[in-house]
Amino acid sequence: MTATSKNAEPSPKKIAIYGKGGIGKSTTASNVAAAMAVLGKRVMLVGCDPKQDSTMNLNHGVQMPSVLERIFERGAKGLRIEDVCIEGPGGIILVESGGPEPGVGCAGRGVMTALQALDELGVVKHFGIDVILYDVLGDVVCGGFAMPLRKGYAQEIYLVTSGELMALYAANNISKAIERLSATSPRLGLGGLILNGRSVKSEVEIVNEFAEQLHTRVVAHIPRDRLIQQCEARNSTVPFDEPDSALGRVYAGLATLMLENQDLRIPHPLSRRELLDVLAHHASVDGASDRLAEAAAS
Ligand code: ADP
Ligand code: MG
């Protein structure tokens, strides 16, 4: 673990993982957090999804109380670090921002309130955090969910995607937000795409071509693997339970890359037509190309 001194307190690395709901953000974030902890880093995992399940695998399968719930109970002034932070395996500090009741209020704004509260509590200094991983819902890139990028909370962005249209669509949309916000946040950049496989035909080719057009690269290919669910069923993660498996090595490689990555870029988002063309190039079976051509023409 990296020690922090009062005089030369290093600023932690601030990484955000964005992607479509259900694509594997929390799975990726919790496994990468575990892999970084195995590498000796003091990691803080901050779930920024109203689903509030980012940290469950690292908290014995139990949903932890969110910062917003605690603020609601105690008021922002009465908040203590131990109310909102749990120390998980490998010394990983777990936090859930939480969100409002469905239909009431803006979830994104709730995320900002939670992140500001963490700042005011001084959790980074208190725990000597080396890396913060934000796990952020990416279906709706409303001002609220983009706010962590705008306010400098997260600087290095990774997009989790499969080769499916809706996942690529969400990744492309988030890229638009990164491109726009990079004008005012010079340290903000896209670190790359994480292909979390769905075993879709030509998936690797599709995502590689998408990455190239987006002006970024695929930094890891996590295959569809039952080991993930097996570890999840034991309320654990692959790097802690199965570090020597092929998948354990994939997560270790991704964690190392994220810790060292200097290649942050401003993405070039695709137009809707270009995105559909990427899929159409590779969808030569099942009539999929016809359907995509129809969609592109509409
Ligand atoms: P998100 O956080 O993007 O909403 P999750 O990480 O919760 O999505 O993933 C949804 C489910 O998909 C998880 O419960 C996990 O079991 C499964 N899953 C994710 N990635 C993989 C994978 N590479 N192989 C097998 N199952 C996976
Ligand atoms: Mg999630």
Short mmCIF file of C-alpha atoms and ligand atoms in Angstrom, two decimals:
data_model
loop_
_atom_site.label_atom_id
_atom_site.label_comp_id
_atom_site.label_asym_id
_atom_site.label_seq_id
_atom_site.Cartn_x
_atom_site.Cartn_y
_atom_site.Cartn_z
CA MET A 1 0.00 0.00 0.00
CA THR A 2 1.27 3.45 -0.83
CA ALA A 3 1.83 5.64 2.20
CA THR A 4 0.73 9.25 2.08
CA SER A 5 2.60 11.95 3.91
CA LYS A 6 1.09 15.23 5.07
CA ASN A 7 3.45 17.34 2.98
CA ALA A 8 3.50 15.43 -0.27
CA GLU A 9 0.10 13.88 -0.48
CA PRO A 10 -0.21 12.38 -3.97
CA SER A 11 -3.50 12.91 -5.68
CA PRO A 12 -5.19 9.57 -6.36
CA LYS A 13 -5.82 8.25 -9.84
CA LYS A 14 -9.46 8.88 -10.68
CA ILE A 15 -10.96 6.37 -13.06
CA ALA A 16 -14.58 6.07 -14.17
CA ILE A 17 -16.15 3.03 -15.75
CA TYR A 18 -19.19 3.86 -17.84
CA GLY A 19 -21.47 1.71 -19.99
CA LYS A 20 -24.99 0.54 -20.70
CA GLY A 21 -26.98 -0.95 -17.82
CA GLY A 22 -26.42 -4.69 -17.49
CA ILE A 23 -23.30 -4.66 -19.69
CA GLY A 24 -20.96 -5.63 -16.85
CA LYS A 25 -19.75 -2.35 -15.34
CA SER A 26 -20.05 -3.42 -11.71
CA THR A 27 -18.58 -6.84 -12.46
CA THR A 28 -15.64 -5.19 -14.19
CA ALA A 29 -15.23 -2.47 -11.55
CA SER A 30 -15.29 -4.89 -8.59
CA ASN A 31 -12.92 -7.36 -10.27
CA VAL A 32 -10.52 -4.60 -11.34
CA ALA A 33 -10.66 -3.12 -7.82
CA ALA A 34 -9.76 -6.55 -6.44
CA ALA A 35 -6.93 -6.97 -8.97
CA MET A 36 -5.52 -3.54 -8.04
CA ALA A 37 -5.72 -4.44 -4.35
CA VAL A 38 -3.78 -7.65 -5.08
CA LEU A 39 -1.16 -5.40 -6.74
CA GLY A 40 -0.84 -3.54 -3.42
CA LYS A 41 -2.92 -0.46 -4.15
CA ARG A 42 -5.31 1.16 -1.72
CA VAL A 43 -8.48 1.32 -3.82
CA MET A 44 -11.81 3.04 -3.28
CA LEU A 45 -14.76 1.73 -5.28
CA VAL A 46 -17.60 4.22 -5.58
CA GLY A 47 -20.86 2.89 -7.02
CA CYS A 48 -22.67 5.73 -8.83
CA ASP A 49 -25.70 3.82 -10.01
CA PRO A 50 -29.09 4.10 -8.28
CA LYS A 51 -29.15 0.25 -8.45
CA GLN A 52 -26.65 0.46 -5.58
CA ASP A 53 -25.07 -2.95 -6.25
CA SER A 54 -21.52 -2.09 -7.35
CA THR A 55 -19.95 -3.06 -4.07
CA MET A 56 -22.05 -6.13 -3.19
CA ASN A 57 -19.51 -8.74 -4.33
CA LEU A 58 -16.95 -7.12 -2.06
CA ASN A 59 -19.37 -6.79 0.86
CA HIS A 60 -20.47 -10.41 1.44
CA GLY A 61 -23.29 -10.02 -1.11
CA VAL A 62 -24.96 -7.40 1.07
CA GLN A 63 -26.17 -4.06 -0.26
CA MET A 64 -24.52 -1.31 1.77
CA PRO A 65 -26.21 1.93 2.85
CA SER A 66 -25.72 4.77 0.42
CA VAL A 67 -24.30 8.22 1.06
CA LEU A 68 -27.62 9.78 0.07
CA GLU A 69 -29.56 7.55 2.49
CA ARG A 70 -27.19 8.52 5.28
CA ILE A 71 -27.44 12.21 4.43
CA PHE A 72 -31.23 11.84 4.49
CA GLU A 73 -31.08 10.17 7.94
CA ARG A 74 -28.45 12.34 9.60
CA GLY A 75 -28.10 15.48 7.51
CA ALA A 76 -24.86 16.29 5.69
CA LYS A 77 -23.36 17.87 8.81
CA GLY A 78 -23.90 14.79 10.95
CA LEU A 79 -22.22 12.42 8.49
CA ARG A 80 -19.16 10.44 9.61
CA ILE A 81 -16.73 8.46 7.47
CA GLU A 82 -17.79 5.17 9.06
CA ASP A 83 -21.42 5.88 8.10
CA VAL A 84 -20.67 5.73 4.39
CA CYS A 85 -17.44 3.75 3.94
CA ILE A 86 -16.93 0.03 4.51
CA GLU A 87 -13.50 -1.55 4.35
CA GLY A 88 -13.82 -4.66 2.17
CA PRO A 89 -11.36 -7.44 1.32
CA GLY A 90 -7.87 -6.34 0.33
CA GLY A 91 -8.46 -3.04 2.13
CA ILE A 92 -10.80 -1.84 -0.64
CA ILE A 93 -12.91 1.08 0.60
CA LEU A 94 -16.49 0.61 -0.53
CA VAL A 95 -18.99 3.43 -1.11
CA GLU A 96 -22.41 3.62 -2.79
CA SER A 97 -23.62 7.08 -3.77
CA GLY A 98 -27.23 5.91 -4.00
CA GLY A 99 -30.01 7.69 -5.84
CA PRO A 100 -33.49 9.05 -5.34
CA GLU A 101 -36.68 6.98 -5.41
CA PRO A 102 -37.67 6.21 -9.01
CA GLY A 103 -39.69 9.06 -10.45
CA VAL A 104 -38.50 11.55 -7.88
CA GLY A 105 -35.57 13.88 -8.47
CA CYS A 106 -32.47 13.59 -10.62
CA ALA A 107 -30.27 10.58 -9.93
CA GLY A 108 -27.25 12.28 -11.45
CA ARG A 109 -27.56 15.24 -9.14
CA GLY A 110 -27.77 12.80 -6.24
CA VAL A 111 -24.44 11.32 -7.34
CA MET A 112 -22.85 14.77 -7.20
CA THR A 113 -24.21 15.42 -3.71
CA ALA A 114 -22.70 12.12 -2.58
CA LEU A 115 -19.30 12.81 -4.17
CA GLN A 116 -19.17 16.26 -2.58
CA ALA A 117 -19.99 14.73 0.81
CA LEU A 118 -17.07 12.28 0.42
CA ASP A 119 -14.78 15.23 -0.34
CA GLU A 120 -15.93 17.12 2.71
CA LEU A 121 -15.32 14.06 4.89
CA GLY A 122 -11.77 13.83 3.55
CA VAL A 123 -11.99 10.08 2.88
CA VAL A 124 -9.12 10.06 0.37
CA LYS A 125 -6.66 11.43 2.89
CA HIS A 126 -8.14 9.45 5.78
CA PHE A 127 -7.58 6.10 4.07
CA GLY A 128 -4.56 7.06 1.92
CA ILE A 129 -6.35 6.17 -1.30
CA ASP A 130 -4.20 5.51 -4.39
CA VAL A 131 -6.96 4.87 -6.91
CA ILE A 132 -10.64 5.78 -7.03
CA LEU A 133 -12.84 3.69 -9.30
CA TYR A 134 -16.25 5.19 -10.10
CA ASP A 135 -18.83 2.76 -11.47
CA VAL A 136 -21.31 4.99 -13.31
CA LEU A 137 -24.58 4.26 -15.04
CA GLY A 138 -24.18 5.22 -18.68
CA ASP A 139 -27.56 4.78 -20.36
CA VAL A 140 -28.57 8.34 -19.67
CA VAL A 141 -25.78 10.81 -20.12
CA CYS A 142 -27.85 13.61 -18.65
CA GLY A 143 -26.06 16.56 -17.09
CA GLY A 144 -26.26 14.81 -13.73
CA PHE A 145 -24.46 11.62 -14.71
CA ALA A 146 -21.89 13.59 -16.72
CA MET A 147 -21.31 15.82 -13.71
CA PRO A 148 -18.54 13.63 -12.18
CA LEU A 149 -16.58 14.24 -15.40
CA ARG A 150 -17.26 17.96 -15.45
CA LYS A 151 -16.27 18.54 -11.85
CA GLY A 152 -12.99 16.67 -12.18
CA TYR A 153 -14.04 13.75 -9.99
CA ALA A 154 -13.16 11.31 -12.73
CA GLN A 155 -10.45 11.96 -15.29
CA GLU A 156 -9.72 8.67 -16.99
CA ILE A 157 -12.72 7.03 -18.59
CA TYR A 158 -13.15 3.44 -19.68
CA LEU A 159 -16.23 2.30 -21.58
CA VAL A 160 -17.52 -1.24 -21.11
CA THR A 161 -19.19 -2.58 -24.22
CA SER A 162 -20.08 -5.75 -26.06
CA GLY A 163 -20.52 -6.03 -29.83
CA GLU A 164 -24.25 -5.36 -29.52
CA LEU A 165 -25.83 -2.25 -30.99
CA MET A 166 -27.29 -0.82 -27.79
CA ALA A 167 -24.05 -1.27 -25.86
CA LEU A 168 -22.08 0.43 -28.64
CA TYR A 169 -24.73 3.12 -28.85
CA ALA A 170 -24.37 3.91 -25.13
CA ALA A 171 -20.55 3.90 -25.37
CA ASN A 172 -20.75 6.27 -28.33
CA ASN A 173 -23.09 8.60 -26.42
CA ILE A 174 -20.77 8.75 -23.42
CA SER A 175 -17.94 9.52 -25.85
CA LYS A 176 -19.94 12.53 -27.03
CA ALA A 177 -20.08 13.77 -23.43
CA ILE A 178 -16.33 13.20 -23.00
CA GLU A 179 -15.57 15.06 -26.23
CA ARG A 180 -17.77 17.99 -25.22
CA LEU A 181 -16.50 18.20 -21.63
CA SER A 182 -12.83 17.83 -22.59
CA ALA A 183 -12.98 21.42 -23.90
CA THR A 184 -13.36 22.69 -20.35
CA SER A 185 -11.73 19.78 -18.46
CA PRO A 186 -8.27 19.43 -20.03
CA ARG A 187 -7.24 16.41 -17.95
CA LEU A 188 -10.26 14.38 -19.03
CA GLY A 189 -9.63 11.59 -21.52
CA LEU A 190 -10.80 8.22 -22.76
CA GLY A 191 -8.48 5.42 -21.66
CA GLY A 192 -10.08 2.81 -23.90
CA LEU A 193 -12.84 0.29 -24.41
CA ILE A 194 -13.29 -2.83 -22.30
CA LEU A 195 -14.90 -5.54 -24.35
CA ASN A 196 -17.06 -7.57 -21.98
CA GLY A 197 -18.01 -10.35 -24.32
CA ARG A 198 -21.53 -11.55 -25.07
CA SER A 199 -20.33 -14.13 -27.60
CA VAL A 200 -21.98 -12.16 -30.41
CA LYS A 201 -20.83 -13.12 -33.89
CA SER A 202 -17.72 -11.16 -35.02
CA GLU A 203 -17.75 -9.33 -31.68
CA VAL A 204 -14.00 -8.73 -31.51
CA GLU A 205 -13.91 -7.36 -35.06
CA ILE A 206 -16.94 -5.14 -34.42
CA VAL A 207 -15.57 -3.65 -31.24
CA ASN A 208 -12.07 -3.22 -32.73
CA GLU A 209 -13.49 -1.34 -35.69
CA PHE A 210 -15.68 0.78 -33.42
CA ALA A 211 -12.61 1.59 -31.29
CA GLU A 212 -10.59 2.60 -34.33
CA GLN A 213 -13.28 4.95 -35.58
CA LEU A 214 -13.72 6.35 -32.08
CA HIS A 215 -9.98 7.09 -32.04
CA THR A 216 -9.29 4.81 -29.09
CA ARG A 217 -8.33 1.17 -28.48
CA VAL A 218 -9.66 -1.99 -26.87
CA VAL A 219 -7.67 -2.38 -23.66
CA ALA A 220 -9.08 -5.74 -22.58
CA HIS A 221 -11.27 -8.54 -23.80
CA ILE A 222 -13.11 -10.17 -20.93
CA PRO A 223 -14.75 -13.30 -22.31
CA ARG A 224 -18.18 -14.52 -21.28
CA ASP A 225 -17.11 -16.89 -18.52
CA ARG A 226 -19.05 -18.85 -15.89
CA LEU A 227 -16.20 -18.30 -13.45
CA ILE A 228 -17.49 -14.75 -13.00
CA GLN A 229 -20.89 -16.02 -11.86
CA GLN A 230 -19.28 -18.74 -9.73
CA CYS A 231 -17.21 -16.13 -7.88
CA GLU A 232 -20.26 -13.87 -7.67
CA ALA A 233 -22.27 -16.72 -6.11
CA ARG A 234 -19.55 -16.97 -3.43
CA ASN A 235 -19.83 -13.16 -2.98
CA SER A 236 -16.32 -12.79 -4.25
CA THR A 237 -14.26 -11.80 -7.25
CA VAL A 238 -11.95 -13.63 -9.64
CA PRO A 239 -8.68 -11.90 -8.54
CA PHE A 240 -9.26 -12.93 -4.90
CA ASP A 241 -10.66 -16.41 -5.53
CA GLU A 242 -9.06 -17.56 -8.78
CA PRO A 243 -6.02 -15.34 -9.38
CA ASP A 244 -4.20 -17.95 -11.47
CA SER A 245 -7.08 -18.66 -13.85
CA ALA A 246 -6.99 -17.27 -17.40
CA LEU A 247 -9.64 -14.76 -16.36
CA GLY A 248 -7.66 -13.82 -13.25
CA ARG A 249 -4.77 -12.93 -15.55
CA VAL A 250 -7.06 -10.84 -17.78
CA TYR A 251 -8.20 -8.77 -14.79
CA ALA A 252 -4.62 -8.44 -13.49
CA GLY A 253 -3.51 -7.23 -16.94
CA LEU A 254 -6.36 -4.73 -17.12
CA ALA A 255 -5.64 -3.43 -13.61
CA THR A 256 -1.95 -2.93 -14.48
CA LEU A 257 -2.83 -1.20 -17.73
CA MET A 258 -5.24 1.16 -15.97
CA LEU A 259 -2.66 2.01 -13.33
CA GLU A 260 -0.02 2.81 -15.95
CA ASN A 261 -2.05 4.11 -18.87
CA GLN A 262 -0.82 7.49 -20.16
CA ASP A 263 -2.61 7.16 -23.49
CA LEU A 264 -5.75 9.17 -22.82
CA ARG A 265 -7.54 10.51 -25.84
CA ILE A 266 -10.39 12.75 -26.82
CA PRO A 267 -12.77 10.43 -28.66
CA HIS A 268 -14.23 11.05 -32.13
CA PRO A 269 -17.83 9.88 -31.68
CA LEU A 270 -19.49 8.17 -34.63
CA SER A 271 -22.64 9.35 -36.35
CA ARG A 272 -25.64 6.99 -36.13
CA ARG A 273 -24.99 5.99 -39.73
CA GLU A 274 -21.30 5.22 -39.09
CA LEU A 275 -22.22 3.15 -36.04
CA LEU A 276 -24.72 1.07 -38.00
CA ASP A 277 -22.18 0.65 -40.79
CA VAL A 278 -19.67 -0.86 -38.34
CA LEU A 279 -22.23 -3.50 -37.45
CA ALA A 280 -23.37 -4.00 -41.02
CA HIS A 281 -19.79 -4.75 -42.16
CA HIS A 282 -19.70 -7.76 -39.89
CA ALA A 283 -23.33 -8.91 -39.85
CA SER A 284 -23.48 -11.08 -42.90
CA VAL A 285 -25.68 -13.82 -41.48
CA ASP A 286 -29.16 -14.24 -39.98
CA GLY A 287 -30.61 -11.42 -42.10
CA ALA A 288 -29.03 -9.05 -39.59
CA SER A 289 -27.37 -7.03 -42.33
CA ASP A 290 -30.77 -6.47 -43.98
CA ARG A 291 -32.28 -5.28 -40.74
CA LEU A 292 -29.35 -2.97 -40.09
CA ALA A 293 -29.45 -1.60 -43.63
CA GLU A 294 -33.16 -0.86 -43.16
CA ALA A 295 -32.44 0.83 -39.84
CA ALA A 296 -29.62 2.86 -41.37
CA ALA A 297 -31.86 3.99 -44.22
CA SER A 298 -34.62 5.10 -41.85
P1 ADP B 1 -23.95 -3.40 -14.86
O1 ADP B 1 -23.20 -3.01 -13.65
O2 ADP B 1 -23.35 -2.84 -16.12
O3 ADP B 1 -25.42 -3.09 -14.77
P2 ADP B 1 -23.33 -6.08 -13.99
O4 ADP B 1 -21.85 -5.96 -13.79
O5 ADP B 1 -24.19 -6.05 -12.78
O6 ADP B 1 -23.85 -4.98 -15.03
O7 ADP B 1 -23.54 -7.41 -14.83
C1 ADP B 1 -24.78 -8.07 -14.92
C2 ADP B 1 -24.55 -9.56 -14.73
O8 ADP B 1 -23.87 -10.08 -15.86
C3 ADP B 1 -23.72 -9.86 -13.50
O9 ADP B 1 -24.53 -10.33 -12.47
C4 ADP B 1 -22.74 -10.94 -13.94
O10 ADP B 1 -23.09 -12.19 -13.39
C5 ADP B 1 -22.93 -11.06 -15.45
N1 ADP B 1 -21.68 -10.86 -16.17
C6 ADP B 1 -21.07 -9.68 -16.42
N2 ADP B 1 -19.96 -9.86 -17.16
C7 ADP B 1 -19.87 -11.20 -17.39
C8 ADP B 1 -18.94 -12.04 -18.10
N3 ADP B 1 -17.87 -11.53 -18.76
N4 ADP B 1 -19.15 -13.39 -18.09
C9 ADP B 1 -20.21 -13.90 -17.47
N5 ADP B 1 -21.14 -13.16 -16.79
C10 ADP B 1 -20.97 -11.83 -16.74
MG MG B 2 -23.91 -2.02 -11.97
#
